[in-house]
PDB file of C-alpha atoms and ligand atoms in Angstrom:
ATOM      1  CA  UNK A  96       6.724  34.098  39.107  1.00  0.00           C
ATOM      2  CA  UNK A  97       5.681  34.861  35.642  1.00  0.00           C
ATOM      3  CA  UNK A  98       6.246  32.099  32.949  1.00  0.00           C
ATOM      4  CA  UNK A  99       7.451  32.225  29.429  1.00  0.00           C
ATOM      5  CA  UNK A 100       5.542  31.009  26.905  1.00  0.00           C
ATOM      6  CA  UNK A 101       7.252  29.955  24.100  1.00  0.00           C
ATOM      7  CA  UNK A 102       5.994  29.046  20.573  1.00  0.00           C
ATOM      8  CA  UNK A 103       7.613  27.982  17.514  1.00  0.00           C
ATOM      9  CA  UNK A 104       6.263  27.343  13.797  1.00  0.00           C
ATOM     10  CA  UNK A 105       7.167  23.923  13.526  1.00  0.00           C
ATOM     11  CA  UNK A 106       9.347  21.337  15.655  1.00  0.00           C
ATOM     12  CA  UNK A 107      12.380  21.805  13.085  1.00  0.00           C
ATOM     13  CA  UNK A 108      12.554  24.780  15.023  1.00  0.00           C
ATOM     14  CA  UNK A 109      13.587  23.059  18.169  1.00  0.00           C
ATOM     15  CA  UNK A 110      17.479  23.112  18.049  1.00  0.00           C
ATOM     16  CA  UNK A 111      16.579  27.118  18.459  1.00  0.00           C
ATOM     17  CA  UNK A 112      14.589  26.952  20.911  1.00  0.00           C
ATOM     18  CA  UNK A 113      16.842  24.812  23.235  1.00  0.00           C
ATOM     19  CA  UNK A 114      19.333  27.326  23.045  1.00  0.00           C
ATOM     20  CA  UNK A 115      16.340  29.379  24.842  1.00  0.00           C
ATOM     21  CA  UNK A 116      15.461  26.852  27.101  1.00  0.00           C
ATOM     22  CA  UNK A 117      18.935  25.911  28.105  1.00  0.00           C
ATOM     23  CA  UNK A 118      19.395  29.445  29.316  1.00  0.00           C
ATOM     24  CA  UNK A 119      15.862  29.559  31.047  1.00  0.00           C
ATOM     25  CA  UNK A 120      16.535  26.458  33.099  1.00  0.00           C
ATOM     26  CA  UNK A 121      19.643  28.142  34.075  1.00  0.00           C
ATOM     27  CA  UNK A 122      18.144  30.742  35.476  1.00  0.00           C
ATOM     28  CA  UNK A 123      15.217  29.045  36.858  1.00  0.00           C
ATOM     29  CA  UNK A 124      12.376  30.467  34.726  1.00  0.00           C
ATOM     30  CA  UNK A 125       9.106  28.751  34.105  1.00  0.00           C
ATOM     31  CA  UNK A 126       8.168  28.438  31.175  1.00  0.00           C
ATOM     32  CA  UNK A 127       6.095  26.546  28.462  1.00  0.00           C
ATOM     33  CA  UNK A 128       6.869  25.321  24.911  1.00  0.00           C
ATOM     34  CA  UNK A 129       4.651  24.881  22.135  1.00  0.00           C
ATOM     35  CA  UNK A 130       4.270  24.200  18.557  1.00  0.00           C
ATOM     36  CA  UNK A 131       1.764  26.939  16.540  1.00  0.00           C
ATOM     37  CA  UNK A 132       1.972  27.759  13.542  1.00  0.00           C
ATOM     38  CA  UNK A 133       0.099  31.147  11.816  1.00  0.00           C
ATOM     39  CA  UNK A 134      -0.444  29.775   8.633  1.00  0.00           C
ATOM     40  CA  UNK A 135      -1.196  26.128   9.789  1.00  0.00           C
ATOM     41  CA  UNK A 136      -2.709  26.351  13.242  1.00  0.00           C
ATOM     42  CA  UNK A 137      -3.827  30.285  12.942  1.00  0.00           C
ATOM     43  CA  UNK A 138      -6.464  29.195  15.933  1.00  0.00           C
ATOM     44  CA  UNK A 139      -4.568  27.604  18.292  1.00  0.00           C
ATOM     45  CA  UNK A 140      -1.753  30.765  17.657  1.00  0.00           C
ATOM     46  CA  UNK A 141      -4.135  33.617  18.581  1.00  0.00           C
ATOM     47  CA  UNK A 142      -6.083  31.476  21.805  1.00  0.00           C
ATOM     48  CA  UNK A 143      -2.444  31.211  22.948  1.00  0.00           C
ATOM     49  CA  UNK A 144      -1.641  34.728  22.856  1.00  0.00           C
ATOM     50  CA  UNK A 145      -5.376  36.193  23.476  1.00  0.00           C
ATOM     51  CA  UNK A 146      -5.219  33.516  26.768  1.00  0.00           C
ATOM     52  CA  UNK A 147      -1.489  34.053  27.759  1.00  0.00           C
ATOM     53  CA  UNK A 148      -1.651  36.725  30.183  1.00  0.00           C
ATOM     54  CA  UNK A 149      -4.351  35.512  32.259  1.00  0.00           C
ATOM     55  CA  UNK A 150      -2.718  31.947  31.776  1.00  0.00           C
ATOM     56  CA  UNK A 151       0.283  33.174  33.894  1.00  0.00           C
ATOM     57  CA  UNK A 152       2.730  34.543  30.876  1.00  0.00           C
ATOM     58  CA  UNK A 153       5.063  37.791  31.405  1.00  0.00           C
ATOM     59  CA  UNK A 154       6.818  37.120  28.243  1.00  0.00           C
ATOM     60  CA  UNK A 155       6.346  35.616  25.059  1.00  0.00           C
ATOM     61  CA  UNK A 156       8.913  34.089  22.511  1.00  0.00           C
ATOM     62  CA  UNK A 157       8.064  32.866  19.252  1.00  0.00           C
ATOM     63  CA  UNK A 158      10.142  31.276  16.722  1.00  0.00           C
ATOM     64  CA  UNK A 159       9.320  30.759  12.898  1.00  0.00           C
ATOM     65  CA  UNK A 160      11.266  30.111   9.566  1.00  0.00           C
ATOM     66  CA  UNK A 161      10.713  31.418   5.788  1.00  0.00           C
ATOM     67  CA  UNK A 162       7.333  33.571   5.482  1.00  0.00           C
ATOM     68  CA  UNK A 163       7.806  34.345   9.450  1.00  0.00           C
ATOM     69  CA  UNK A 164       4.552  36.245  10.704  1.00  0.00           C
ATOM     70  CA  UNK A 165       4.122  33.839  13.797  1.00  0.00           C
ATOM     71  CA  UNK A 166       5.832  36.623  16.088  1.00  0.00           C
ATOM     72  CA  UNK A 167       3.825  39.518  14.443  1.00  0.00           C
ATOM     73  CA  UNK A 168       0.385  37.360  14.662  1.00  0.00           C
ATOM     74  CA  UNK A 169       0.978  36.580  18.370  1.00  0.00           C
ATOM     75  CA  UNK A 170       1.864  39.984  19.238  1.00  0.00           C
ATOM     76  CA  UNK A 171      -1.138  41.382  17.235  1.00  0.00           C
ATOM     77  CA  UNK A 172      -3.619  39.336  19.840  1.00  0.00           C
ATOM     78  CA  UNK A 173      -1.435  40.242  23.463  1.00  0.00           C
ATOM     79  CA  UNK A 174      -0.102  43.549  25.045  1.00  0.00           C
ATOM     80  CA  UNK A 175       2.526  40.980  26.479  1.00  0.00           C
ATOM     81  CA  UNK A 176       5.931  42.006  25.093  1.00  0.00           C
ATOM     82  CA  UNK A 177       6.338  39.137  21.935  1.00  0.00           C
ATOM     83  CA  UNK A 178      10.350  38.246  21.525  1.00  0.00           C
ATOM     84  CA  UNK A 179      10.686  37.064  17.512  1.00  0.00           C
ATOM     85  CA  UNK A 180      13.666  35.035  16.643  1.00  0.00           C
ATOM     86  CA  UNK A 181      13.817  34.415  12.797  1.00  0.00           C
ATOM     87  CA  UNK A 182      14.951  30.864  12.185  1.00  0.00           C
ATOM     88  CA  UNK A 183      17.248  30.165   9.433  1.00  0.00           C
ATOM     89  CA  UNK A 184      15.723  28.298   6.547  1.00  0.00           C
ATOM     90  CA  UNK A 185      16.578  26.240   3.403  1.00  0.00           C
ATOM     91  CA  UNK A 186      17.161  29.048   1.383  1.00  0.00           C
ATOM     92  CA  UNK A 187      18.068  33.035   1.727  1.00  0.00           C
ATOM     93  CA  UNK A 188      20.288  31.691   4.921  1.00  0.00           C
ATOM     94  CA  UNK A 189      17.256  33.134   6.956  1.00  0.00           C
ATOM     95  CA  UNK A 190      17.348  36.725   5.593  1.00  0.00           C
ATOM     96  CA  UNK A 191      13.433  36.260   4.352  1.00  0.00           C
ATOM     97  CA  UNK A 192      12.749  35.161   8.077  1.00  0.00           C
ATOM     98  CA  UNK A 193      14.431  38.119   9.493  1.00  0.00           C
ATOM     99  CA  UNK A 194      12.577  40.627   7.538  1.00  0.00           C
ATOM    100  CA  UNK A 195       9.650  38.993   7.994  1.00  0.00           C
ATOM    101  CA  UNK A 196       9.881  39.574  11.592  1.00  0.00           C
ATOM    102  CA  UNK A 197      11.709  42.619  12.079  1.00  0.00           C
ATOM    103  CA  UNK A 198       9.524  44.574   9.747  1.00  0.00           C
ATOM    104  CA  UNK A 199       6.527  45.080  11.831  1.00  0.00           C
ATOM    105  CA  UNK A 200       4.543  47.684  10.691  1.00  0.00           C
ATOM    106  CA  UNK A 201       3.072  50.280  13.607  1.00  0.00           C
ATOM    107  CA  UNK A 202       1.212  49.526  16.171  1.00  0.00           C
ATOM    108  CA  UNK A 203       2.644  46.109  17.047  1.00  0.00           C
ATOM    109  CA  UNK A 204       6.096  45.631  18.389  1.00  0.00           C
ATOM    110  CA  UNK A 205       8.082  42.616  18.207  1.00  0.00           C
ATOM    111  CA  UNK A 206      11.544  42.773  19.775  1.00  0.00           C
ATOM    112  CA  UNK A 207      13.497  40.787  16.914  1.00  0.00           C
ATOM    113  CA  UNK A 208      16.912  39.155  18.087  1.00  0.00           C
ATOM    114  CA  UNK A 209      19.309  37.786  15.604  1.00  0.00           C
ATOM    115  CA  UNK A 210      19.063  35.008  12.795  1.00  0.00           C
ATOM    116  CA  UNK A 211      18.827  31.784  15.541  1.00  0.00           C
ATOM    117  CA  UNK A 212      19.284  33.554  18.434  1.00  0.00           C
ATOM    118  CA  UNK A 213      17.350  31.493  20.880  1.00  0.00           C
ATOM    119  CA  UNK A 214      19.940  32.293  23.416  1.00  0.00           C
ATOM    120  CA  UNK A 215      19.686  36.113  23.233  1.00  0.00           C
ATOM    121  CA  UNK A 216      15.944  36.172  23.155  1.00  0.00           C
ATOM    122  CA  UNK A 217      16.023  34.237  26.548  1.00  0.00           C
ATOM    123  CA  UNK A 218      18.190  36.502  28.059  1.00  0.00           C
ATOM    124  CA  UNK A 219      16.166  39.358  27.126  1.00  0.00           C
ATOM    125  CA  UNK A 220      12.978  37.799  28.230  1.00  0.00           C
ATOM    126  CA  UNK A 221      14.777  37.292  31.768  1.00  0.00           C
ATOM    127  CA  UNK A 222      15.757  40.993  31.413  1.00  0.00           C
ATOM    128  CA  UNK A 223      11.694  41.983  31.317  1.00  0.00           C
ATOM    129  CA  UNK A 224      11.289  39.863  33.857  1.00  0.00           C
ATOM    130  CA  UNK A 225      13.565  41.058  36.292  1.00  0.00           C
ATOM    131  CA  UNK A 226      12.398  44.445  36.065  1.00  0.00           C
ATOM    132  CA  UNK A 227       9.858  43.754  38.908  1.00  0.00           C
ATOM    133  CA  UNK A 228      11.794  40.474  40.135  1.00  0.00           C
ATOM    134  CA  UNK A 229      14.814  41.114  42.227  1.00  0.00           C
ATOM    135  CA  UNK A 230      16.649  37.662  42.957  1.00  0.00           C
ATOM    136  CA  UNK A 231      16.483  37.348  39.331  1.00  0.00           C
ATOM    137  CA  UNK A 232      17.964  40.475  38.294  1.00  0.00           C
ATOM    138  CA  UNK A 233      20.746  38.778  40.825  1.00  0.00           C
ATOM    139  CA  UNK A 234      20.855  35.841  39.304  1.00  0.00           C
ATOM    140  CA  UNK A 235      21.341  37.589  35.359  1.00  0.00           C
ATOM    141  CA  UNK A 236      23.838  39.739  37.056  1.00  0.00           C
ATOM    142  CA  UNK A 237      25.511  36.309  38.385  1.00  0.00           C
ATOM    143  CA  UNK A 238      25.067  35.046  34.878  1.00  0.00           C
ATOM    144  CA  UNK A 239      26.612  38.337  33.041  1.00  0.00           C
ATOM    145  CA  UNK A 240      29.924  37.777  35.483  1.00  0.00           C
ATOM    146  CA  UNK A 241      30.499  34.394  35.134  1.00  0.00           C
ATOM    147  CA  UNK A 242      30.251  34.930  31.277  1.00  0.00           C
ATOM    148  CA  UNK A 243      32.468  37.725  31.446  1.00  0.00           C
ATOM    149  CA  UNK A 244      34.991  35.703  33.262  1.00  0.00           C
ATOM    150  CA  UNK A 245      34.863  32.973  30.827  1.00  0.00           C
ATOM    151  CA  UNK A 246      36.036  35.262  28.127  1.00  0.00           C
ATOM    152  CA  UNK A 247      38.365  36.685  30.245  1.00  0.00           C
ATOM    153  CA  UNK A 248      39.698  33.167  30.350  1.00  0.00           C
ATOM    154  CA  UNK A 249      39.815  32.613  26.931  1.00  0.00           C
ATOM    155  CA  UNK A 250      41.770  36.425  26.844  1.00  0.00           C
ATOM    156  CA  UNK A 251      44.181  34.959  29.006  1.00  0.00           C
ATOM    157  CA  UNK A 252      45.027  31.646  26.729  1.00  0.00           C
ATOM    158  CA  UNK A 253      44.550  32.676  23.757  1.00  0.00           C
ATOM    159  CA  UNK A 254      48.353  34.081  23.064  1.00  0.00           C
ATOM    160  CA  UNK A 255      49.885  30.767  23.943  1.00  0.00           C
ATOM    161  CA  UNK A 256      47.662  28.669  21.958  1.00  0.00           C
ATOM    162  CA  UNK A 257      47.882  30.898  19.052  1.00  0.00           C
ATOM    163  CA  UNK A 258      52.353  30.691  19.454  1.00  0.00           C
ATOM    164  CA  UNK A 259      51.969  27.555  19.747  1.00  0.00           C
ATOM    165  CA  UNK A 260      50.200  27.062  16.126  1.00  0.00           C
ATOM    166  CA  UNK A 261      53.035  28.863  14.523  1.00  0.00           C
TER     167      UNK A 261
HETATM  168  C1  LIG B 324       7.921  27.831   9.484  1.00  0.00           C
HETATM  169  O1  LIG B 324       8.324  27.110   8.382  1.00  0.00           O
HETATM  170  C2  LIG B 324       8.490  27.089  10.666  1.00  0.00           C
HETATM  171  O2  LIG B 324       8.702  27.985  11.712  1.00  0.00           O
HETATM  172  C3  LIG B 324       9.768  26.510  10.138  1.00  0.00           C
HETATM  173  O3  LIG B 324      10.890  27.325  10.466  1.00  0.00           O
HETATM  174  C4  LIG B 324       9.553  26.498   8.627  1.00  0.00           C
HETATM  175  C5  LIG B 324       9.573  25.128   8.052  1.00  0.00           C
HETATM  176  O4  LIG B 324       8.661  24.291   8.723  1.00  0.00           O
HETATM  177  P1  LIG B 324       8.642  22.705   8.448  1.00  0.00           P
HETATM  178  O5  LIG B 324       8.334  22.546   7.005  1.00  0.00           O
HETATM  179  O6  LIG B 324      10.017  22.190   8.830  1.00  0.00           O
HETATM  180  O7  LIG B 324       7.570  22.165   9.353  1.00  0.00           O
HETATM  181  O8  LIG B 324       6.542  27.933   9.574  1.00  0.00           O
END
């Protein structure tokens, strides 16, 4: 099975990227983490994407804060698809992170999720996956149910507990 290679700007990114790799283990998906930075280990960012899809990737994920071009400079050296999640930073509440992502020009896709979204970017990168992998696509469908019912749950309580606040 294909791995995903995950890569983040800097290890204050981590609480995002467990909410990734919470979801990967989940679903049993290999994958690898590392810490690359474009503007302060612009080497080691592009041998990891030039390398990644003879190393075994399908999908990549990268996560970056403030100025974010890691996403953008990863998917500029791979035709893998690159997953960006802008990470929240000290100031603009992650807005300048976003942008920086999102606003690819041309040429070079990167499929931005939300501000933080580690979770939502793993799902997606099972979705690619799946595509050509079918006991996964079972297992996301598995995944999309038992979500479902645990709002359905919520649904179901959330008159009484809301009576009883009165
Ligand atoms: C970005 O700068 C990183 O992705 C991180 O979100 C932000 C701050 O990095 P640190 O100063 O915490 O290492 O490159």
């Amino acid at each position: 099975m294909k791995k995903v290679g995950i890569v983040m700007g800097s290890d204050s990114d981590l609480p995002v990227i467990q909410k990734a790799t919470n979801i990967l283990k989940e679903l049993d998906i290999p994958f690898e983490v590392h810490v690359y930075s474009a503007h302060r280990t612009p080497l080691q960012a592009h041998d990891f994407a030039a390398n990644a899809r003879e190393n075994g990737f399908g999908v990549l994920i990268c996560a970056a804060g403030m100025a974010a071009h890691l996403a953008g400079a990863v998917a500029a050296n791979t035709t893998l698809p690159v997953i960006g999640i802008p990470c929240k930073g000290p100031v603009l509440e992650g807005l300048d992170a976003l942008l920086s992502t999102v606003q690819m020009p041309s040429g070079i896709p990167v499929a931005t999720v939300g501000v933080n979204g580690g979770a939502n970017a793993a799902l997606l990168a099972a979705e690619i996956l799946a595509v050509t992998d079918e006991a996964l696509a079972e297992r996301l469908a598995k995944k999309r149910a038992a979500d479902t019912e645990a709002v359905l749950k919520k649904d179901a309580g959330i008159l009484a507990r809301v009576k009883s606040e009165e």
